[in-house]
Amino acid sequence: MLQSAYLKRVYEQVTTRDPEQKEFHQAVLEVLEGLDRMLPQHPEYEKTGLIERFVEPERVVTFRVPWVDDAGAVRVNRGYRVQFNSAIGPYKGGLRFHPTVNLSILKFLGFEQILKNSLTGLPIGGGKGGADFDPKGKSEGEVMRFCQSFMTELQRHIGQFVDVPAGDIGVGGREIGYLFGQYKRIRDSYEAAVLTGKGLDFGGSLVRTEATGYGLCYLTEEMLKRMKGESFMGKTVVISGSGNVATFAAEKASALGAKVVAMSDSNGFVHDPEGIKLDIIKDIKIGHRGRVKEYADRVPGSSYAEGFRGIWTIPCDIALPCATQNEIDEETAKIIVKNGAMAVAEGANMPSRPEAIAVFQNAGLLFAPAKAANAGGVATSALEMSQNSMRYGWSFDEVDAKLKGIMVNIFHNIHDAAEKYGVPGDLVAGANIAGFQKVANAMLAQGLV
Ligand code: NDP
């Protein structure tokens, strides 16, 4: 419940202006609830209409993406780019190709991205984009033609000093390669820092592939250590998803001494009480874009069940949701608590519903929100931009050490902000406050832009 009359007004404006954008409302409300605590000390925000400006994207572009499938039929998808906030740097945020993509989802993701990028401490603004295109079941040729058509339009809106997209769900190294190729062809310029997540042979950064999952574990390890005197060592971990974030979270959690016992995809989940063999997951998901179901056929003693939500019935000490938004509702959260978990850290963006977060926090679990916990991906993207600008590349260990430093720093910033504003241990409020302050200061300093 918002206390401030000003914030209530702003929220009402957001919901009446775009009544159908439920995911965006959810993201805005969570942030405003965090800011509620600091507002009495900052009358300048209301005086300068700062929050009204903050919740409205600077620019939204939608465009037609026509392409030809293998049967020669013309198909049309809708492309988007939400350029949300450029107060502290060029817009930065991923592209999502998934049939569920719409403006509400991209505005929620772009809005979260502003704060996440701010928390990294690096000079990057917030944005997000994508298309309602489903790469699943498409041939290589179809994916390439779609990416080329998408970039033919998007290229006029981006640039290394303007807006720097990256990958997200459905956009991995393959798609970034096709997108970059088309940008270069149209612009006739080798502007490496216009996209991140590039292949290592053409300007990509070491550790970018692993960064979100590794970063999630670095922040979680620090949170366990500082807030509970614990660590991943010897813990049982459940990770939803089996894509980029989930895979490398599983790799790092295992390296830190944990046992990952379950992973999932949008169809169902696998449970392996002996510990998931990651080389097999990688072979299935990265090797031939298969389904996790195959894992149970290949590994004796493991089992598969249909339905992706069922994964949260598997007891664990640490839960790392790494699939998609709103996968953990109130009931699911209660099951996780009942099964004795001590911590939840979000690898995906907004995987927990607000009621679920309340369940975790009321039960005294440690809870690390996505905008802090999964910031390692975009932080390493910013390191990729730095290397591109320097025309130089750091070693794996150098980038990994910088990533770890950034994640540990994020934990301390959000932890300290929560304490400073009277909600010790509430890392959700801490992340919203710490992320917001830097952007707000920059917006105030830059006047009415
Ligand atoms: P991937 O496309 O690599 O993997 C997504 C995983 O989530 C897959 O296992 C997918 O299963 C599953 N999934 C997707 N949609 C649903 C759904 N509706 N229900 C259940 N499962 C689903 O994406 P990423 O790993 O890159 O991204 C995962 C999450 O992390 C997203 O929320 C993304 O925004 C966030 N994120 C990613 C970053 C990155 O660097 N990649 C950075 C920060 C956040 P299936 O194969 O069946 O589709």
Short mmCIF file of C-alpha atoms and ligand atoms in Angstrom, two decimals:
data_model
loop_
_atom_site.label_atom_id
_atom_site.label_comp_id
_atom_site.label_asym_id
_atom_site.label_seq_id
_atom_site.Cartn_x
_atom_site.Cartn_y
_atom_site.Cartn_z
CA MET A 1 0.00 0.00 0.00
CA LEU A 2 1.44 3.35 -1.02
CA GLN A 3 1.51 6.02 1.71
CA SER A 4 2.52 9.08 -0.29
CA ALA A 5 -0.34 10.95 -1.97
CA TYR A 6 2.05 11.97 -4.74
CA LEU A 7 3.03 8.36 -5.51
CA LYS A 8 -0.60 7.25 -5.38
CA ARG A 9 -1.41 9.90 -8.01
CA VAL A 10 1.46 8.81 -10.22
CA TYR A 11 0.46 5.16 -9.97
CA GLU A 12 -3.15 5.94 -10.79
CA GLN A 13 -2.01 7.85 -13.85
CA VAL A 14 0.05 4.86 -14.98
CA THR A 15 -2.84 2.41 -14.60
CA THR A 16 -5.51 4.61 -16.19
CA ARG A 17 -3.30 5.63 -19.09
CA ASP A 18 -2.54 2.02 -20.11
CA PRO A 19 -5.13 -0.13 -18.30
CA GLU A 20 -4.17 -3.35 -20.10
CA GLN A 21 -0.44 -3.22 -19.20
CA LYS A 22 -0.63 -5.44 -16.10
CA GLU A 23 3.02 -6.52 -16.00
CA PHE A 24 4.12 -2.89 -16.29
CA HIS A 25 1.79 -1.83 -13.46
CA GLN A 26 3.22 -4.61 -11.28
CA ALA A 27 6.80 -3.46 -11.90
CA VAL A 28 5.95 0.21 -11.29
CA LEU A 29 4.06 -0.50 -8.07
CA GLU A 30 6.93 -2.53 -6.63
CA VAL A 31 9.37 0.30 -7.30
CA LEU A 32 7.05 3.01 -5.96
CA GLU A 33 6.55 1.00 -2.77
CA GLY A 34 10.31 1.05 -2.30
CA LEU A 35 10.49 4.81 -2.98
CA ASP A 36 7.63 5.52 -0.55
CA ARG A 37 10.16 5.23 2.29
CA MET A 38 12.51 7.89 0.97
CA LEU A 39 9.98 10.38 -0.39
CA PRO A 40 9.48 12.43 2.79
CA GLN A 41 13.19 13.28 2.68
CA HIS A 42 13.08 14.33 -1.00
CA PRO A 43 10.40 16.96 -1.72
CA GLU A 44 12.34 17.93 -4.87
CA TYR A 45 11.04 14.83 -6.66
CA GLU A 46 7.45 16.01 -6.55
CA LYS A 47 8.42 19.62 -7.28
CA THR A 48 10.19 18.61 -10.48
CA GLY A 49 7.63 15.99 -11.56
CA LEU A 50 10.45 13.54 -11.44
CA ILE A 51 8.49 10.37 -10.77
CA GLU A 52 5.94 11.13 -13.53
CA ARG A 53 8.86 11.45 -15.92
CA PHE A 54 10.56 8.36 -14.54
CA VAL A 55 7.58 6.05 -15.23
CA GLU A 56 7.07 7.24 -18.82
CA PRO A 57 9.44 5.88 -21.51
CA GLU A 58 11.40 8.53 -23.38
CA ARG A 59 10.46 6.82 -26.64
CA VAL A 60 8.65 3.67 -27.83
CA VAL A 61 9.02 2.36 -31.37
CA THR A 62 6.91 -0.40 -32.90
CA PHE A 63 7.47 -1.70 -36.39
CA ARG A 64 6.47 -4.32 -38.95
CA VAL A 65 8.83 -7.26 -39.43
CA PRO A 66 7.99 -9.09 -42.68
CA TRP A 67 9.92 -12.24 -43.60
CA VAL A 68 9.58 -15.27 -45.86
CA ASP A 69 9.37 -18.79 -44.41
CA ASP A 70 10.89 -21.91 -45.97
CA ALA A 71 7.65 -22.68 -47.79
CA GLY A 72 7.81 -19.28 -49.52
CA ALA A 73 4.92 -17.79 -47.50
CA VAL A 74 5.16 -14.21 -46.25
CA ARG A 75 4.90 -13.88 -42.46
CA VAL A 76 4.57 -10.67 -40.47
CA ASN A 77 5.60 -10.12 -36.83
CA ARG A 78 5.61 -7.01 -34.70
CA GLY A 79 8.91 -5.54 -33.52
CA TYR A 80 9.42 -3.14 -30.59
CA ARG A 81 12.04 -1.02 -28.90
CA VAL A 82 11.28 0.74 -25.64
CA GLN A 83 13.86 3.47 -24.99
CA PHE A 84 13.03 4.11 -21.37
CA ASN A 85 15.67 6.26 -19.72
CA SER A 86 18.99 7.70 -20.91
CA ALA A 87 19.90 9.80 -17.83
CA ILE A 88 23.08 7.90 -17.01
CA GLY A 89 24.05 6.45 -20.38
CA PRO A 90 22.80 5.14 -23.74
CA TYR A 91 19.69 2.95 -23.53
CA LYS A 92 20.79 -0.59 -22.82
CA GLY A 93 18.75 -3.77 -22.54
CA GLY A 94 18.02 -7.03 -24.30
CA LEU A 95 15.84 -8.13 -27.18
CA ARG A 96 13.28 -10.87 -26.50
CA PHE A 97 11.86 -13.05 -29.29
CA HIS A 98 8.89 -14.92 -27.85
CA PRO A 99 5.21 -15.21 -28.83
CA THR A 100 4.15 -13.62 -25.51
CA VAL A 101 6.03 -10.37 -26.22
CA ASN A 102 3.85 -7.26 -26.05
CA LEU A 103 4.24 -3.66 -24.95
CA SER A 104 3.33 -4.36 -21.33
CA ILE A 105 6.06 -6.98 -20.97
CA LEU A 106 8.66 -4.83 -22.69
CA LYS A 107 7.78 -1.74 -20.65
CA PHE A 108 8.06 -3.75 -17.44
CA LEU A 109 11.41 -5.14 -18.54
CA GLY A 110 12.68 -1.75 -19.73
CA PHE A 111 11.59 -0.09 -16.49
CA GLU A 112 13.35 -2.73 -14.37
CA GLN A 113 16.38 -2.38 -16.59
CA ILE A 114 16.83 1.31 -15.68
CA LEU A 115 17.32 0.43 -12.02
CA LYS A 116 19.32 -2.71 -12.69
CA ASN A 117 21.73 -0.86 -14.96
CA SER A 118 22.08 1.87 -12.39
CA LEU A 119 22.91 -0.69 -9.69
CA THR A 120 25.84 -2.02 -11.74
CA GLY A 121 27.56 1.36 -11.20
CA LEU A 122 28.31 1.52 -14.94
CA PRO A 123 27.16 4.29 -17.34
CA ILE A 124 24.19 2.62 -19.04
CA GLY A 125 20.58 3.77 -19.37
CA GLY A 126 17.54 1.48 -19.61
CA GLY A 127 15.70 -0.03 -22.57
CA LYS A 128 14.24 -3.27 -23.88
CA GLY A 129 12.91 -4.61 -27.15
CA GLY A 130 11.94 -7.65 -29.11
CA ALA A 131 9.26 -9.24 -31.22
CA ASP A 132 6.35 -11.67 -30.93
CA PHE A 133 8.36 -14.11 -33.08
CA ASP A 134 8.87 -17.68 -31.89
CA PRO A 135 12.30 -19.00 -32.90
CA LYS A 136 11.27 -22.47 -31.69
CA GLY A 137 10.81 -24.89 -34.57
CA LYS A 138 12.15 -22.41 -37.12
CA SER A 139 14.97 -23.37 -39.49
CA GLU A 140 18.36 -21.61 -39.47
CA GLY A 141 17.38 -19.81 -42.68
CA GLU A 142 14.09 -18.60 -41.22
CA VAL A 143 15.76 -17.29 -38.04
CA MET A 144 18.40 -15.50 -40.13
CA ARG A 145 15.85 -13.89 -42.45
CA PHE A 146 13.74 -12.81 -39.47
CA CYS A 147 16.77 -11.24 -37.73
CA GLN A 148 17.79 -9.44 -40.92
CA SER A 149 14.32 -8.00 -41.42
CA PHE A 150 14.11 -7.00 -37.74
CA MET A 151 17.44 -5.16 -37.90
CA THR A 152 16.60 -3.48 -41.21
CA GLU A 153 14.15 -1.36 -39.25
CA LEU A 154 15.77 -1.34 -35.80
CA GLN A 155 19.11 -0.01 -37.13
CA ARG A 156 17.74 3.50 -37.60
CA HIS A 157 16.96 3.71 -33.86
CA ILE A 158 20.18 2.36 -32.30
CA GLY A 159 23.91 3.13 -32.18
CA GLN A 160 26.83 2.77 -29.78
CA PHE A 161 26.09 6.21 -28.24
CA VAL A 162 22.30 5.92 -28.58
CA ASP A 163 20.94 2.49 -27.74
CA VAL A 164 22.80 -0.80 -27.35
CA PRO A 165 20.60 -3.93 -27.47
CA ALA A 166 21.66 -7.41 -26.34
CA GLY A 167 20.07 -10.87 -26.05
CA ASP A 168 17.24 -12.11 -23.82
CA ILE A 169 14.80 -15.01 -24.10
CA GLY A 170 14.97 -16.41 -27.64
CA VAL A 171 17.92 -14.19 -28.59
CA GLY A 172 21.27 -15.85 -28.03
CA GLY A 173 24.66 -15.72 -29.76
CA ARG A 174 23.27 -16.98 -33.07
CA GLU A 175 20.63 -14.24 -33.32
CA ILE A 176 23.03 -11.50 -32.16
CA GLY A 177 25.42 -12.61 -34.94
CA TYR A 178 22.73 -12.25 -37.62
CA LEU A 179 21.55 -8.93 -36.18
CA PHE A 180 25.10 -7.54 -36.06
CA GLY A 181 25.82 -8.72 -39.63
CA GLN A 182 22.77 -6.89 -40.93
CA TYR A 183 23.56 -3.69 -38.99
CA LYS A 184 27.10 -3.64 -40.41
CA ARG A 185 25.84 -4.26 -43.91
CA ILE A 186 23.29 -1.43 -43.85
CA ARG A 187 25.42 1.12 -41.98
CA ASP A 188 28.68 0.16 -43.70
CA SER A 189 30.46 0.69 -40.42
CA TYR A 190 32.11 -1.65 -37.94
CA GLU A 191 30.49 -0.30 -34.81
CA ALA A 192 31.19 -3.21 -32.48
CA ALA A 193 29.67 -1.61 -29.38
CA VAL A 194 26.21 -1.28 -30.99
CA LEU A 195 25.22 -4.76 -29.78
CA THR A 196 26.47 -6.91 -26.93
CA GLY A 197 26.55 -10.65 -26.53
CA LYS A 198 28.54 -10.89 -29.78
CA GLY A 199 30.61 -13.93 -30.71
CA LEU A 200 34.17 -13.94 -29.35
CA ASP A 201 35.58 -13.68 -32.89
CA PHE A 202 33.93 -10.33 -33.55
CA GLY A 203 34.05 -8.23 -30.41
CA GLY A 204 32.31 -10.35 -27.81
CA SER A 205 33.57 -10.46 -24.24
CA LEU A 206 34.76 -13.51 -22.40
CA VAL A 207 32.36 -14.39 -19.53
CA ARG A 208 29.36 -12.65 -21.19
CA THR A 209 27.71 -16.01 -21.86
CA GLU A 210 28.17 -17.13 -18.26
CA ALA A 211 27.71 -13.70 -16.66
CA THR A 212 24.06 -13.63 -15.55
CA GLY A 213 24.14 -17.10 -14.00
CA TYR A 214 27.59 -16.63 -12.45
CA GLY A 215 26.69 -13.15 -11.20
CA LEU A 216 23.50 -14.49 -9.62
CA CYS A 217 25.59 -16.98 -7.63
CA TYR A 218 28.21 -14.38 -6.64
CA LEU A 219 25.53 -12.11 -5.21
CA THR A 220 23.71 -15.01 -3.55
CA GLU A 221 26.93 -16.26 -1.96
CA GLU A 222 27.63 -12.80 -0.53
CA MET A 223 24.04 -12.50 0.75
CA LEU A 224 24.25 -15.94 2.42
CA LYS A 225 27.60 -15.03 3.98
CA ARG A 226 26.69 -11.55 5.27
CA MET A 227 23.10 -12.16 6.32
CA LYS A 228 23.19 -15.75 7.56
CA GLY A 229 26.84 -16.79 7.94
CA GLU A 230 26.16 -19.43 5.26
CA SER A 231 27.31 -20.36 1.75
CA PHE A 232 26.41 -22.60 -1.21
CA MET A 233 28.70 -25.32 0.17
CA GLY A 234 26.71 -28.54 0.74
CA LYS A 235 23.33 -26.93 -0.08
CA THR A 236 20.58 -28.38 -2.27
CA VAL A 237 19.54 -26.05 -5.06
CA VAL A 238 16.56 -26.02 -7.44
CA ILE A 239 16.85 -23.94 -10.61
CA SER A 240 13.92 -23.33 -12.96
CA GLY A 241 14.64 -22.98 -16.66
CA SER A 242 17.41 -24.57 -18.66
CA GLY A 243 18.38 -21.66 -20.86
CA ASN A 244 21.36 -19.34 -20.60
CA VAL A 245 20.81 -18.02 -17.08
CA ALA A 246 19.77 -21.37 -15.57
CA THR A 247 22.64 -23.32 -17.12
CA PHE A 248 25.40 -21.06 -15.88
CA ALA A 249 23.78 -20.53 -12.49
CA ALA A 250 23.84 -24.32 -12.16
CA GLU A 251 27.48 -24.39 -13.22
CA LYS A 252 28.59 -21.78 -10.66
CA ALA A 253 26.39 -23.09 -7.83
CA SER A 254 27.95 -26.53 -8.34
CA ALA A 255 31.44 -25.02 -8.46
CA LEU A 256 30.70 -23.35 -5.11
CA GLY A 257 29.87 -26.73 -3.59
CA ALA A 258 26.08 -26.97 -4.00
CA LYS A 259 24.07 -29.83 -5.49
CA VAL A 260 21.56 -28.76 -8.16
CA VAL A 261 18.78 -31.37 -8.14
CA ALA A 262 16.15 -30.03 -10.57
CA MET A 263 15.87 -27.95 -13.74
CA SER A 264 12.98 -27.24 -16.15
CA ASP A 265 11.76 -25.83 -19.45
CA SER A 266 8.35 -24.52 -20.43
CA ASN A 267 6.98 -28.08 -20.76
CA GLY A 268 8.13 -29.71 -17.53
CA PHE A 269 10.99 -30.42 -15.13
CA VAL A 270 13.62 -33.06 -14.41
CA HIS A 271 14.59 -34.19 -10.92
CA ASP A 272 17.91 -35.92 -10.33
CA PRO A 273 18.53 -36.57 -6.61
CA GLU A 274 22.17 -37.36 -7.39
CA GLY A 275 22.70 -33.88 -8.85
CA ILE A 276 21.93 -32.71 -12.39
CA LYS A 277 24.70 -33.58 -14.85
CA LEU A 278 25.18 -30.25 -16.54
CA ASP A 279 27.10 -31.59 -19.52
CA ILE A 280 23.95 -33.51 -20.48
CA ILE A 281 21.71 -30.44 -20.05
CA LYS A 282 24.14 -28.43 -22.18
CA ASP A 283 24.21 -31.15 -24.83
CA ILE A 284 20.40 -31.17 -24.95
CA LYS A 285 19.72 -27.42 -24.77
CA ILE A 286 22.77 -25.88 -26.42
CA GLY A 287 23.86 -28.88 -28.51
CA HIS A 288 20.61 -29.55 -30.33
CA ARG A 289 17.97 -27.22 -28.87
CA GLY A 290 16.08 -30.19 -27.39
CA ARG A 291 13.69 -30.53 -24.41
CA VAL A 292 14.74 -31.29 -20.80
CA LYS A 293 12.49 -34.37 -20.93
CA GLU A 294 15.34 -36.07 -22.81
CA TYR A 295 17.49 -35.87 -19.65
CA ALA A 296 15.32 -38.46 -17.87
CA ASP A 297 15.66 -40.82 -20.85
CA ARG A 298 19.44 -40.52 -20.69
CA VAL A 299 20.17 -40.49 -16.95
CA PRO A 300 19.08 -43.50 -14.86
CA GLY A 301 17.63 -42.52 -11.49
CA SER A 302 16.30 -39.19 -12.72
CA SER A 303 12.64 -38.48 -13.46
CA TYR A 304 10.60 -36.09 -15.61
CA ALA A 305 7.19 -34.55 -14.90
CA GLU A 306 5.01 -32.43 -17.18
CA GLY A 307 4.21 -28.84 -16.12
CA PHE A 308 6.95 -26.31 -15.36
CA ARG A 309 5.51 -25.10 -12.01
CA GLY A 310 5.87 -28.56 -10.42
CA ILE A 311 9.60 -27.99 -10.05
CA TRP A 312 8.93 -25.97 -6.90
CA THR A 313 7.55 -29.01 -5.08
CA ILE A 314 11.12 -30.38 -4.94
CA PRO A 315 12.60 -29.45 -1.54
CA CYS A 316 15.71 -27.26 -1.59
CA ASP A 317 17.81 -24.95 0.58
CA ILE A 318 18.22 -22.35 -2.15
CA ALA A 319 15.74 -21.59 -4.94
CA LEU A 320 16.98 -19.87 -8.09
CA PRO A 321 14.08 -19.11 -10.46
CA CYS A 322 15.74 -18.57 -13.85
CA ALA A 323 12.98 -19.13 -16.46
CA THR A 324 10.48 -16.33 -16.91
CA GLN A 325 8.23 -13.75 -15.20
CA ASN A 326 5.51 -14.60 -12.66
CA GLU A 327 6.30 -18.32 -12.43
CA ILE A 328 6.13 -18.28 -8.60
CA ASP A 329 2.73 -17.38 -7.21
CA GLU A 330 1.62 -17.23 -3.58
CA GLU A 331 0.80 -20.95 -3.35
CA THR A 332 4.11 -21.94 -4.92
CA ALA A 333 5.96 -19.63 -2.54
CA LYS A 334 4.25 -21.29 0.44
CA ILE A 335 5.42 -24.69 -0.79
CA ILE A 336 9.01 -23.45 -1.09
CA VAL A 337 8.85 -22.07 2.46
CA LYS A 338 7.19 -25.21 3.84
CA ASN A 339 9.92 -27.33 2.30
CA GLY A 340 12.49 -25.45 4.38
CA ALA A 341 14.30 -23.18 1.90
CA MET A 342 16.56 -20.48 3.41
CA ALA A 343 17.04 -18.25 0.35
CA VAL A 344 15.51 -17.27 -2.98
CA ALA A 345 17.49 -15.30 -5.56
CA GLU A 346 15.92 -14.28 -8.86
CA GLY A 347 17.85 -15.10 -12.02
CA ALA A 348 14.90 -14.40 -14.32
CA ASN A 349 13.20 -11.01 -14.47
CA MET A 350 10.29 -10.74 -12.01
CA PRO A 351 9.78 -14.53 -11.61
CA SER A 352 7.98 -14.02 -8.26
CA ARG A 353 4.57 -12.43 -7.97
CA PRO A 354 4.37 -9.66 -5.32
CA GLU A 355 2.31 -11.95 -3.03
CA ALA A 356 5.03 -14.59 -3.33
CA ILE A 357 7.72 -12.08 -2.31
CA ALA A 358 5.63 -11.19 0.74
CA VAL A 359 5.43 -14.88 1.67
CA PHE A 360 9.22 -15.24 1.45
CA GLN A 361 9.94 -12.07 3.39
CA ASN A 362 7.36 -12.76 6.10
CA ALA A 363 8.79 -16.24 6.59
CA GLY A 364 12.25 -14.73 7.10
CA LEU A 365 13.86 -16.16 3.94
CA LEU A 366 16.65 -14.22 2.34
CA PHE A 367 15.27 -12.76 -0.89
CA ALA A 368 17.39 -11.19 -3.63
CA PRO A 369 15.29 -9.40 -6.29
CA ALA A 370 16.05 -9.75 -9.99
CA LYS A 371 17.14 -6.20 -10.64
CA ALA A 372 20.09 -6.77 -8.32
CA ALA A 373 20.61 -10.53 -8.55
CA ASN A 374 20.66 -10.86 -12.33
CA ALA A 375 22.50 -7.62 -13.10
CA GLY A 376 25.69 -9.55 -13.91
CA GLY A 377 24.61 -10.03 -17.53
CA VAL A 378 24.16 -6.38 -18.33
CA ALA A 379 27.22 -5.45 -16.26
CA THR A 380 29.34 -7.71 -18.42
CA SER A 381 27.66 -6.28 -21.51
CA ALA A 382 28.88 -2.88 -20.36
CA LEU A 383 32.35 -4.39 -19.94
CA GLU A 384 32.01 -5.69 -23.51
CA MET A 385 31.27 -2.11 -24.66
CA SER A 386 34.34 -0.87 -22.77
CA GLN A 387 36.55 -3.45 -24.46
CA ASN A 388 35.09 -2.58 -27.87
CA SER A 389 35.82 1.11 -27.29
CA MET A 390 39.37 0.33 -26.19
CA ARG A 391 39.78 -2.09 -29.11
CA TYR A 392 41.19 -4.50 -26.58
CA GLY A 393 40.05 -7.63 -24.77
CA TRP A 394 40.47 -8.74 -21.18
CA SER A 395 41.14 -12.37 -20.21
CA PHE A 396 38.41 -14.63 -18.79
CA ASP A 397 39.80 -14.25 -15.28
CA GLU A 398 40.00 -10.45 -15.56
CA VAL A 399 36.36 -10.13 -16.63
CA ASP A 400 35.22 -12.72 -14.08
CA ALA A 401 36.99 -10.83 -11.28
CA LYS A 402 35.36 -7.55 -12.37
CA LEU A 403 31.96 -9.28 -12.50
CA LYS A 404 32.40 -10.70 -9.02
CA GLY A 405 33.45 -7.29 -7.67
CA ILE A 406 30.38 -5.66 -9.25
CA MET A 407 27.97 -8.25 -7.79
CA VAL A 408 29.45 -8.06 -4.29
CA ASN A 409 29.25 -4.29 -4.51
CA ILE A 410 25.59 -4.41 -5.60
CA PHE A 411 24.76 -6.58 -2.60
CA HIS A 412 26.37 -4.10 -0.19
CA ASN A 413 24.72 -1.09 -1.86
CA ILE A 414 21.22 -2.53 -1.64
CA HIS A 415 21.78 -3.92 1.83
CA ASP A 416 23.04 -0.53 3.07
CA ALA A 417 20.21 1.38 1.36
CA ALA A 418 17.63 -0.86 3.07
CA GLU A 419 19.26 -0.18 6.42
CA LYS A 420 19.56 3.56 5.82
CA TYR A 421 15.85 3.91 5.02
CA GLY A 422 14.64 1.87 8.00
CA VAL A 423 13.89 -1.50 6.38
CA PRO A 424 16.95 -3.58 7.25
CA GLY A 425 17.16 -6.87 5.36
CA ASP A 426 14.52 -5.82 2.79
CA LEU A 427 16.65 -6.11 -0.33
CA VAL A 428 13.66 -5.39 -2.60
CA ALA A 429 13.25 -1.90 -1.15
CA GLY A 430 17.04 -1.52 -0.96
CA ALA A 431 17.47 -2.30 -4.67
CA ASN A 432 14.71 0.07 -5.72
CA ILE A 433 16.05 2.90 -3.59
CA ALA A 434 19.74 2.47 -4.46
CA GLY A 435 19.04 2.03 -8.18
CA PHE A 436 16.67 4.97 -8.32
CA GLN A 437 18.82 7.51 -6.51
CA LYS A 438 21.58 7.67 -9.09
CA VAL A 439 19.14 7.99 -12.00
CA ALA A 440 17.07 10.60 -10.13
CA ASN A 441 20.15 12.69 -9.35
CA ALA A 442 21.20 12.57 -13.01
CA MET A 443 17.69 13.55 -14.16
CA LEU A 444 17.58 16.45 -11.72
CA ALA A 445 21.03 17.63 -12.80
CA GLN A 446 20.05 17.50 -16.48
CA GLY A 447 16.85 19.56 -16.12
CA LEU A 448 13.58 18.81 -17.88
CA VAL A 449 14.72 16.07 -20.26
P1 NDP B 1 16.67 -18.57 -22.59
O1 NDP B 1 15.80 -18.35 -23.79
O2 NDP B 1 18.05 -19.00 -22.79
O3 NDP B 1 15.98 -19.62 -21.59
C1 NDP B 1 14.72 -19.40 -21.06
C2 NDP B 1 14.34 -20.61 -20.24
O4 NDP B 1 13.10 -20.35 -19.60
C3 NDP B 1 14.12 -21.85 -21.07
O5 NDP B 1 14.42 -22.98 -20.33
C4 NDP B 1 12.63 -21.75 -21.38
O6 NDP B 1 12.06 -23.00 -21.71
C5 NDP B 1 12.09 -21.23 -20.09
N1 NDP B 1 10.85 -20.50 -20.34
C6 NDP B 1 10.64 -19.48 -21.23
N2 NDP B 1 9.37 -19.07 -21.20
C7 NDP B 1 8.77 -19.83 -20.28
C8 NDP B 1 7.45 -19.92 -19.80
N3 NDP B 1 6.48 -19.09 -20.23
N4 NDP B 1 7.20 -20.81 -18.83
C9 NDP B 1 8.17 -21.63 -18.35
N5 NDP B 1 9.42 -21.60 -18.79
C10 NDP B 1 9.72 -20.73 -19.73
O7 NDP B 1 16.57 -17.20 -21.78
P2 NDP B 1 17.56 -16.65 -20.65
O8 NDP B 1 18.10 -17.78 -19.85
O9 NDP B 1 18.47 -15.71 -21.30
O10 NDP B 1 16.56 -15.79 -19.77
C11 NDP B 1 15.82 -16.33 -18.68
C12 NDP B 1 15.32 -15.19 -17.81
O11 NDP B 1 16.43 -14.43 -17.34
C13 NDP B 1 14.39 -14.18 -18.48
O12 NDP B 1 13.49 -13.67 -17.53
C14 NDP B 1 15.35 -13.07 -18.90
O13 NDP B 1 14.70 -11.84 -19.06
C15 NDP B 1 16.27 -13.06 -17.69
N6 NDP B 1 17.58 -12.45 -17.90
C16 NDP B 1 18.44 -12.94 -18.83
C17 NDP B 1 19.70 -12.37 -18.96
C18 NDP B 1 20.72 -12.95 -19.88
O14 NDP B 1 21.87 -12.49 -19.81
N7 NDP B 1 20.42 -13.94 -20.69
C19 NDP B 1 20.08 -11.19 -18.18
C20 NDP B 1 19.14 -10.81 -17.16
C21 NDP B 1 17.92 -11.41 -17.08
P3 NDP B 1 11.75 -23.34 -23.26
O15 NDP B 1 13.06 -23.79 -23.82
O16 NDP B 1 10.74 -24.42 -23.17
O17 NDP B 1 11.22 -22.10 -23.89
#
